[in-house]
Structure formats: structure tokens, C-alpha cells
Coordinates of C-alpha atoms and ligand atoms in Angstrom, one line a residue:
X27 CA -16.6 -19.7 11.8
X28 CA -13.3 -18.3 12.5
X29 CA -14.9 -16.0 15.5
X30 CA -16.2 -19.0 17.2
X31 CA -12.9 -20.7 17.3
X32 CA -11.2 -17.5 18.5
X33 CA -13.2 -16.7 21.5
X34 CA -12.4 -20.5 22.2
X35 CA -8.3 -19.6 21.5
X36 CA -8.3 -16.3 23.2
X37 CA -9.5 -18.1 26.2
X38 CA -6.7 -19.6 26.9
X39 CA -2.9 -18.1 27.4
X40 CA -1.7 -16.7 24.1
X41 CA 1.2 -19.2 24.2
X42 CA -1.2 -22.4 25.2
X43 CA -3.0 -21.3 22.4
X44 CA -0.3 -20.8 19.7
X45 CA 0.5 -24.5 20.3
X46 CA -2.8 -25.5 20.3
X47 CA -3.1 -23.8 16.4
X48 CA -0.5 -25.3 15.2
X49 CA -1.4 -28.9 16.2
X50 CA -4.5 -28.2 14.9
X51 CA -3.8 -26.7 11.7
X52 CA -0.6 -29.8 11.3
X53 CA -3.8 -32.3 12.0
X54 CA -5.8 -30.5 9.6
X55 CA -2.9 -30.8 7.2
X56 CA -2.4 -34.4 7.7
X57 CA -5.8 -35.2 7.1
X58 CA -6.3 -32.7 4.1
X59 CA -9.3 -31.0 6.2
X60 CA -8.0 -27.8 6.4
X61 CA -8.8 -26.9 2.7
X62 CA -12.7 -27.4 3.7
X63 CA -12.3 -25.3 6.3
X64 CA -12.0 -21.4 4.3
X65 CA -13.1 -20.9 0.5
X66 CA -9.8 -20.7 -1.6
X67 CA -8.2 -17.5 -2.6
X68 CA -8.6 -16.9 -6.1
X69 CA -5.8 -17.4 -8.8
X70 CA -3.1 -14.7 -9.0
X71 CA 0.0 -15.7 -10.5
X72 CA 3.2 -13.6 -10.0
X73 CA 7.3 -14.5 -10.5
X74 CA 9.3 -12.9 -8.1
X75 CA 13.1 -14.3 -7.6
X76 CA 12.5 -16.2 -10.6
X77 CA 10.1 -18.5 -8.2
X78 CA 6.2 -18.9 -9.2
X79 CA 4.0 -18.1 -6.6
X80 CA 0.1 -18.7 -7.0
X81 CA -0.8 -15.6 -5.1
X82 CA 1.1 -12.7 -3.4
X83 CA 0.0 -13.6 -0.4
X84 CA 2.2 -15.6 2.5
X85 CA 2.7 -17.0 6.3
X86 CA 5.4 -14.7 7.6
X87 CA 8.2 -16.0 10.1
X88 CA 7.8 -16.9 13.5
X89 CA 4.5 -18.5 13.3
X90 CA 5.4 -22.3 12.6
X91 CA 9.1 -21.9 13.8
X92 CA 9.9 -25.8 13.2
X93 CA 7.8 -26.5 10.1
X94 CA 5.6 -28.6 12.2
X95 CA 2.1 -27.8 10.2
X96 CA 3.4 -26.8 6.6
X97 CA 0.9 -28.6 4.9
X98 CA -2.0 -27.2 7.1
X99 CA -0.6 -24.1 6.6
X100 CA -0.6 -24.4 2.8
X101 CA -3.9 -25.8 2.7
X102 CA -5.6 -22.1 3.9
X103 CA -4.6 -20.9 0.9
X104 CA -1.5 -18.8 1.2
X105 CA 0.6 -18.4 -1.8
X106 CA 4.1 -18.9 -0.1
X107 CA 5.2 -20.5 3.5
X108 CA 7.9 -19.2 5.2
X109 CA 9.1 -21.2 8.6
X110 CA 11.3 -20.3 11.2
X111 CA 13.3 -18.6 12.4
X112 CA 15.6 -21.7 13.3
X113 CA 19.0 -21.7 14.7
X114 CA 21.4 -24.2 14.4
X115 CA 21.2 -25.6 17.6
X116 CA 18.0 -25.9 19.4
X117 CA 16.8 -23.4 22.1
X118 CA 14.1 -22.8 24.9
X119 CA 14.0 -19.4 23.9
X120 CA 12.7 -16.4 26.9
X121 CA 11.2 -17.2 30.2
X122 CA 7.7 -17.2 29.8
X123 CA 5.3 -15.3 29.6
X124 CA 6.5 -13.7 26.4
X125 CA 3.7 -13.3 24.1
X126 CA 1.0 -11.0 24.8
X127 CA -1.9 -10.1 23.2
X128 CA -3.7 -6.2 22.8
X129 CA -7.0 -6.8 21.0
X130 CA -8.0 -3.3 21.7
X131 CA -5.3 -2.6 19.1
X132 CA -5.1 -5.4 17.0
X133 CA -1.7 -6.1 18.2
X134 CA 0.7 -8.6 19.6
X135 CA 3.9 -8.2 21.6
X136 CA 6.5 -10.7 21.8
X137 CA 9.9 -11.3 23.2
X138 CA 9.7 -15.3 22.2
X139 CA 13.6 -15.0 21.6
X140 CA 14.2 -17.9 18.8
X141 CA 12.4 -20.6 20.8
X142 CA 13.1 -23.1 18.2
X143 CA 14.0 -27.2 18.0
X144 CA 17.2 -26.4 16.0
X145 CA 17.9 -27.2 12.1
X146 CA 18.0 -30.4 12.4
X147 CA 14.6 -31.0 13.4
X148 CA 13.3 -28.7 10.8
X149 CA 14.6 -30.3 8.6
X150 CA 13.1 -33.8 9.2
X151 CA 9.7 -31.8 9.3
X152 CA 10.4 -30.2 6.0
X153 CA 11.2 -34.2 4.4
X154 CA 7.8 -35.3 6.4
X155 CA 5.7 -32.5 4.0
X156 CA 4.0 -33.1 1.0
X157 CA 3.8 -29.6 -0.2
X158 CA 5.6 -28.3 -3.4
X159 CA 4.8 -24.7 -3.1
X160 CA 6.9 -22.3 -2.4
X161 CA 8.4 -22.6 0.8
X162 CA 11.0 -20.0 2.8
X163 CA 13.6 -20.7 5.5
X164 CA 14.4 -18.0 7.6
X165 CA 17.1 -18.6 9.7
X166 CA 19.1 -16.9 12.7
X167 CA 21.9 -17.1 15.5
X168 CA 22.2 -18.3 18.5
X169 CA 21.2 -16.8 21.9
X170 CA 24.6 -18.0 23.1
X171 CA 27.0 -17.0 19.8
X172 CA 28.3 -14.2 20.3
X173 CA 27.3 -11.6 17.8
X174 CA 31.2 -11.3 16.4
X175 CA 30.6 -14.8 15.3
X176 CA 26.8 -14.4 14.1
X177 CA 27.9 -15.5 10.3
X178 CA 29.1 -18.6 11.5
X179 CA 25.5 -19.5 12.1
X180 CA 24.0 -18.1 9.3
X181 CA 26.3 -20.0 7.3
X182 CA 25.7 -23.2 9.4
X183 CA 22.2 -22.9 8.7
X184 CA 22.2 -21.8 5.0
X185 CA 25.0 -25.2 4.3
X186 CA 21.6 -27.3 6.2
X187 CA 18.6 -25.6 4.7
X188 CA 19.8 -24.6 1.2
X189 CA 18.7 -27.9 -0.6
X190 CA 15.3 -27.7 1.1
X191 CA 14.3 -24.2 0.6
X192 CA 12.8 -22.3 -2.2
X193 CA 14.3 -19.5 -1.0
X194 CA 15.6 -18.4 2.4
X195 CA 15.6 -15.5 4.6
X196 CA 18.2 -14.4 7.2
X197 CA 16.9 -12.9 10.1
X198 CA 18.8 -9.3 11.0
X199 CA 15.5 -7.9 12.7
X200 CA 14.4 -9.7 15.9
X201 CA 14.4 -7.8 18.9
X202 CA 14.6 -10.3 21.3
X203 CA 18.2 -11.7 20.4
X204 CA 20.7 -9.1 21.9
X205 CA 22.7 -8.0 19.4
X206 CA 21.3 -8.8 16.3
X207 CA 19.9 -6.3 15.1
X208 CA 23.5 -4.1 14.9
X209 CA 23.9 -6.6 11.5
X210 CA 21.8 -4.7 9.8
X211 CA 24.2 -1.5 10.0
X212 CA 27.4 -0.9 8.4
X213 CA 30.7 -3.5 8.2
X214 CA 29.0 -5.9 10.0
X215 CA 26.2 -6.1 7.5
X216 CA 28.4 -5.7 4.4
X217 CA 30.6 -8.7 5.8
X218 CA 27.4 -10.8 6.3
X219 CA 26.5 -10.4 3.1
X220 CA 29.8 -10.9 1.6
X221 CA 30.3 -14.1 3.6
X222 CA 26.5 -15.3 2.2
X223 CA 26.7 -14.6 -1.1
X224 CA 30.0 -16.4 -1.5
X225 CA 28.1 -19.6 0.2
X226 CA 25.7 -18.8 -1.7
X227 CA 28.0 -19.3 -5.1
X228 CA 29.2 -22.7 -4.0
X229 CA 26.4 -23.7 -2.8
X230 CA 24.4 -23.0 -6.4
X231 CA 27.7 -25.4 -7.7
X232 CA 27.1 -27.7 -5.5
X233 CA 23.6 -28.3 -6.0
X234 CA 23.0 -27.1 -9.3
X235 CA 20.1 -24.4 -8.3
X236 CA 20.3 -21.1 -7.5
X237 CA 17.9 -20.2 -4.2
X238 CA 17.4 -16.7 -3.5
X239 CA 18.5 -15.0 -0.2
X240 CA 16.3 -12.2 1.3
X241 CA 17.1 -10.0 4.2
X242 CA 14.8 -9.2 6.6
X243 CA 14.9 -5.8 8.0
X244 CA 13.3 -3.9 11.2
X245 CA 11.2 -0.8 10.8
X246 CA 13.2 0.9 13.5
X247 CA 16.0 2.4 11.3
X248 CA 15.7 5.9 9.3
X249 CA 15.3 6.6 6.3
X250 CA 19.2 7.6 6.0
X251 CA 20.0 3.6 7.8
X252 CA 17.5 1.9 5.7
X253 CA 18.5 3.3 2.0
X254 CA 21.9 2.3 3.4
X255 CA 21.2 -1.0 4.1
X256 CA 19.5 -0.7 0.4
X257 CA 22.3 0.1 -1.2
X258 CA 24.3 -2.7 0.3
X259 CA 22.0 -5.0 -0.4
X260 CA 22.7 -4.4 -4.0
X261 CA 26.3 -3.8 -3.7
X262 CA 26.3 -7.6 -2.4
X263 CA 24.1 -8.9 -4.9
X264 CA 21.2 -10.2 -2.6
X265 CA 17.5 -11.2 -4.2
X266 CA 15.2 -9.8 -2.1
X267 CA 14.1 -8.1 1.1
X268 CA 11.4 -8.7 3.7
X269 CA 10.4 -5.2 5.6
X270 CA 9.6 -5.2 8.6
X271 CA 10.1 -7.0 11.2
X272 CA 8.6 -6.2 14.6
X273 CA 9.0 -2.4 15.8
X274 CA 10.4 -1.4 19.5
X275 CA 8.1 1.6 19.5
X276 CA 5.3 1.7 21.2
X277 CA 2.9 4.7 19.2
X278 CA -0.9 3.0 19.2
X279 CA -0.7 0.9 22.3
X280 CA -0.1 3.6 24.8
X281 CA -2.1 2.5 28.3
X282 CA -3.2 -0.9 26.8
X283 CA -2.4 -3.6 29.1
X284 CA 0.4 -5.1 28.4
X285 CA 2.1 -2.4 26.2
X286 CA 5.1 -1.8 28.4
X287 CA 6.1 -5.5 28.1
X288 CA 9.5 -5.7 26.6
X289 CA 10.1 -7.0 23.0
X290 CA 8.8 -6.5 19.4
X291 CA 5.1 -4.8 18.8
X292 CA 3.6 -6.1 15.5
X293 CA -0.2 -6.2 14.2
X294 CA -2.3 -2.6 13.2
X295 CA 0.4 -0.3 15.1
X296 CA 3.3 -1.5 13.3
X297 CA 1.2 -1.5 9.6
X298 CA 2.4 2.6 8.7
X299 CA 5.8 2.1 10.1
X300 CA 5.9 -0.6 7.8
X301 CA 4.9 0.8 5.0
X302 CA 7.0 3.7 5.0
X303 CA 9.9 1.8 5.4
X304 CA 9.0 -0.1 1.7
X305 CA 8.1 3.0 0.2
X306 CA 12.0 3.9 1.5
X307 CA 13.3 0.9 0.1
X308 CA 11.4 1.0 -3.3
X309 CA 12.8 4.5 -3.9
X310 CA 16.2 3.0 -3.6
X311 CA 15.8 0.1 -5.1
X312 CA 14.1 1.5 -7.9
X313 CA 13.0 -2.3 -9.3
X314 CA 16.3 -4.0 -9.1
X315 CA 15.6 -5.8 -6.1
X316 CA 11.8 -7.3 -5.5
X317 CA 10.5 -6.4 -1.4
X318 CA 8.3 -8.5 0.5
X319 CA 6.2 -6.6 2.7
X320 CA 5.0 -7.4 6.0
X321 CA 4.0 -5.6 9.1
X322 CA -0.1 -4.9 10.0
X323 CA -2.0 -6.3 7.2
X324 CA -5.5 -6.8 9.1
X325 CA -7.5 -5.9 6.7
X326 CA -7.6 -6.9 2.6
X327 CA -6.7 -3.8 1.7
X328 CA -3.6 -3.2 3.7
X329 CA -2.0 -5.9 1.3
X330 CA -2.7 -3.7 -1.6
X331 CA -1.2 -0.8 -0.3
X332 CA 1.2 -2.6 0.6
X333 CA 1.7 -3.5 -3.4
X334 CA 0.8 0.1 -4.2
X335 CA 4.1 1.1 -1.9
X336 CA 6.3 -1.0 -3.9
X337 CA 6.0 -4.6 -3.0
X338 CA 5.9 -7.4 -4.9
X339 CA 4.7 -10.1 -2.5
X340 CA 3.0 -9.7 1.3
X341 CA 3.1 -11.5 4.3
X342 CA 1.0 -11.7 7.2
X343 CA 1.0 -12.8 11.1
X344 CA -0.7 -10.8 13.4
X345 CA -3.5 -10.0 11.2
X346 CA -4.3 -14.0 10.9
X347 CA -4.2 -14.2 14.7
X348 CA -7.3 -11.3 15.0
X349 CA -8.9 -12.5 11.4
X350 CA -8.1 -16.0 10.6
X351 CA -7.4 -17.8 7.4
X352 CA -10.4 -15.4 5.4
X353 CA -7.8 -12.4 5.3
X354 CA -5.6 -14.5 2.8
X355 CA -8.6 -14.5 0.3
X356 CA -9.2 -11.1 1.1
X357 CA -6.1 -9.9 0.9
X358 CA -5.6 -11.6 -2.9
X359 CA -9.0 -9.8 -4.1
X360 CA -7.8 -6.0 -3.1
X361 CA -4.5 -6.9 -4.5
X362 CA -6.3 -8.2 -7.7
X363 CA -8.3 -5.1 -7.6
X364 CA -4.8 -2.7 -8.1
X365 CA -4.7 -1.2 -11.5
X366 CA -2.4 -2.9 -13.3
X367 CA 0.9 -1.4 -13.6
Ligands
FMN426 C1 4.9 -14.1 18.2 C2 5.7 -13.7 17.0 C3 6.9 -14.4 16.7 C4 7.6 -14.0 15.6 N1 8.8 -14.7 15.3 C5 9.5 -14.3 14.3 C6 10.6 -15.1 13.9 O1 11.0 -16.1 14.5 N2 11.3 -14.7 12.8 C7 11.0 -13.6 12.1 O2 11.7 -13.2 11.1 N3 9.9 -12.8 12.4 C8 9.1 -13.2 13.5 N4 8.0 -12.5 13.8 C9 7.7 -11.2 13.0 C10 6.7 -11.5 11.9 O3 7.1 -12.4 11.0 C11 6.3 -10.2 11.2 O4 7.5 -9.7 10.6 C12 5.8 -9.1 12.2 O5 5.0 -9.7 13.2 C13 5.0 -8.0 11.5 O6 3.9 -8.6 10.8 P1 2.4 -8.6 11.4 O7 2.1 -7.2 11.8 O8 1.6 -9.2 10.3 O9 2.5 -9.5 12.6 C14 7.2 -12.9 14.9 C15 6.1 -12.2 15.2 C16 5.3 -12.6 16.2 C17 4.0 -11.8 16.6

């Protein structure tokens, strides 16, 4: 059923229909419809950040950027929802067009640049949803903060979102926000992290819970950069991270049209990229910190290598552009099918 209603979507401009998904999938939501629409996932129960999840399998970032269809979202079966990014204030985002799709490859480019209605908004979406899942917040800066003052935004947003969010994620990775990714490296990322943690602390006091933060990282950086930013992600006590983001290389789409647009390549050519940068992280992190994996899934059994490389959870985006909701189910029977370890 899914290839019927994609020939329909991939008719029309990828951005026309992005919005058109998501106001179908928040109508489906509403009216509880969307649950008849793919056969559940089956049961597969992990704890990861000390939050149950019902499967390992989850909406990655970007996708429903101001929490407009959480419910419809749910409803397809993924174990976890994670919206956003959002900034604190709200933002058009990049001239359009900025999203482009390369079947051929299985692949998406995308220079969006935070188009998002602001925290606030979010918010008020988030109170509007009746799930009780699991449910991330990823949240970012600015276009127009400088990057010197980046953690006043991730702070401004974490103050908003903390009492909503089952856990949040803060957004180091994007492409398409100059500057931002130069967090990830060094001072600057060990004074982010500092400055969270602390908020973090009085936050947990303030509210009496304890919501995980998890970094998201690019697959851009080498292995030297990314056990680096491994090492201070323990030094600074965070409690998870998300790898990848979308890559700025262009391997597997070379003389596709569209594949010298500007911005951040995700779908099939990112998936090894991806992958090598959790096997990376898992060798550093050697269990003490759990890794969500994202980047390619397109196919049930990229989620369970992604498991095999050291991940606890997955993600997907691209993938459920080209395969629709199916891939969640599929995704939870090949990592069902891991031997246990
Ligand atoms: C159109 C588009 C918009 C995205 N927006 C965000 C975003 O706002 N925040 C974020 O952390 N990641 C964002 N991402 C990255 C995805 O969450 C994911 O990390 C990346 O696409 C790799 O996964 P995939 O190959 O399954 O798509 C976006 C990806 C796409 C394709």
C-alpha cells in the first residue's frame, strides 16, 4: 500500500510533499487511523537511560520538527519519537528549494537549515498529544546567534523542554547552520557540556526527575575527533549519543542529479559511514555510555547491524521516506533475530 501512496508523494516537490505527510500522518493520529494503516511491530522491550522503550526502533530528528503529528507518528509503531530540531525562537529556515530527493541511491539531500516554529510552539503541540511513550527533544541554535553564544540557546531551550521530554538531544551535527558543527571539537564542546550538565543538575532539583541528555554527532570527523568527543562525553557525564547526523561527503551519489546541491547527504550512502563511526564510539565507550544509531537503515537488517556495531537503540528517516512505516516492523524482527548477547 505504501508504494501506491509514494508514487502519489514523489509526484509532487519533495517539500510539498513533506507537508503533505505530516498532515496526513497528524490527521491519522487524531483520528487513531493510522494504527490500521501497517501491522504493528512486534514486542521488544529494552531500558536504555533508565527509560523503557517498547522496541529499539525510532523517528529520528528533523522529520516532525514542531511535534505537529506525534501521535500519528507513534501510532506506526516506532518505539521512541524524537521531534525537532527547535530553536528558541522561530525561523524560516533556507531559501527553497532545499530538499532533494536521489531515488537512484536511496538518498536525500538537505540544507532545510532549522526551519522550525520556535519552542514555544512546540511546546503547545507536545501538551495537545496524547502519547505517553517515549518522546525526545532535540534542540539547536539560532541561525542568527552567533556561535560564541550557541549555549545560551541550548540552555534556553533545555530550561523550556526539560519538563516535557523524556529525554533530549542537543543538536552539534547539522550542516546547514554555519558554525555549528565546530561544537563538537575541543573547548567549545567541553564548555557545552559543562554548561548542560550543570542545567541539567538544577533542573533534576527543580523538577524532581532526572532526563537524559544525548549528543548528536556528524559522521564527518575521524576516528582520532570522534573518540575525542567520546571521551568528553564521559568526562562530562552525558547519557547518551546519537551517531550520525547527515554526512558532507558525497561517495555513492556521484553524477546523480541533484548530488552537487549543498547540504547534508543522508539515506543508503551515509549507512557505512555511519556505522563505522558507532563501531568508533563503542570501542571508546566500552558500555558506559548507551549510542543511538542512525544514518541509512533502508533495509531491516541495517538496524541490526546497527545493534551488532554497538548500539543500543536505532533511528530511522530517510529509509521511511523510500520504504514507509513497514521498515519499523522490519527493522524490530532482524534486531529480534541478533543472538542474544
Ligand atoms: C530533510 C531532513 C531534515 C533533517 N533535520 C534534522 C534536524 O532538524 N535535526 C537533526 O538532528 N537531524 C536532522 N536530520 C538528520 C536525521 O535525523 C538523520 O540523522 C540523518 O538523516 C541520517 O539518517 P537517515 O539516513 O535514516 O536519514 C534531517 C534529515 C533530513 C533528511
Amino acid at each position: 500500500m505504501y508504494k501506491l501512496a509514494r508514487e502519489l508523494l514523489f509526484s509532487l516537490s519533495p517539500e510539498t510533499s513533506h507537508e503533505l505527510s505530516i498532515d496526513l500522518i497528524g490527521a491519522g493520529g487524531r483520528l487513531g487511523l493510522n494504527r490500521l494503516l501497517t501491522k504493528a511491530p512486534a514486542s521488544l522491550p529494552v531500558k536504555v537511560m533508565g527509560l523503557e522503550f517498547p522496541n529499539p526502533v525510532g523517528l529520528a530528528a528533523g522529520l516532525d520538527k514542531n511535534g505537529d503529528a506525534i501521535d500519528g507518528f507513534a501510532q506506526l509503531g516506532f518505539g521512541f519519537v524524537e521531534i525537532g530540531t527547535v530553536t528558541p525562537r522561530p525561523q524560516p529556515g533556507n531559501p527553497k528549494p532545499r530538499l532533494f530527493r536521489l531515488p537512484q541511491a536511496e538518498a536525500i539531500i538537505n540544507r532545510m537549515g532549522f526551519n522550525n516554529l520556535g519552542v514555544d510552539h512546540l511546546l503547545a503541540r507536545v501538551r495537545a498529544a496524547k502519547y505517553d511513550g517515549v518522546l525526545g527533544i532535540n534542540i539547536g541554535k539560532n541561525f542568527d546567534t552567533p556561535v560564541e553564544r550557541a549555549v545560551d540557546d541550548y540552555l534556553a531551550c533545555l530550561d523550556k523542554v526539560y519538563a516535557h521530554a523524556c529525554y533530549v538531544t542537543v543538536n552539534v551535527s547539522s550542516p546547514n547552520t554555519p558554525g555549528l558543527r565546530s561544537l563538537q571539537f575541543g573547548d567549545s564542546l567541553k564548555q557545552l557540556l559543562e554548561a548542560l550538565r550543570s542545567r541539567q543538575e538544577s533542573l533534576a532539583a527543580q523538577h524532581g526527575k532526572h532526563v537524559p541528555l544525548a549528543i548528536k554527532i556528524a559522521p564527518d570527523m575521524s576516528d582520532e575527533e570522534t573518540a575525542m568527543v567520546a571521551k568528553a562525553l564521559l568526562e562530562s557525564g552525558m547519557d547518551a549519543v546519537i551517531a550520525t547526523n547527515t554526512t558532507l561527503g558525497r561517495e555513492g551519489v556521484d553524477g546523480l542529479p541533484h548530488c552537487n546541491e549543498a547540504g547534508g547527504l543522508s539515506g543508503a550512502p551515509v549507512r557505512d559511514k555511519s556505522t563505522h563511526t558507532v563501531k568508533v564510539l563503542a570501542g571508546e565507550l566500552g558500555g558506559r555510555l548507551p549510542i543511538i544509531a542512525v544514518g541509512g537503515i533502508t533495509e531491516g537488517r541495517h538496524a541490526a547491524e546497527k545493534i551488532a556495531a554497538g548500539a543500543s537503540l536505532v533511528q530511522v528517516y530517510s529509509g521511511f521516506i523510500y520504504k514507509g512505516p513497514a521498515l519499523i516492523r522490519e527493522a524490530v524482527d532482524a534486531i529480534a533475530g541478533l543472538p542474544r548477547s
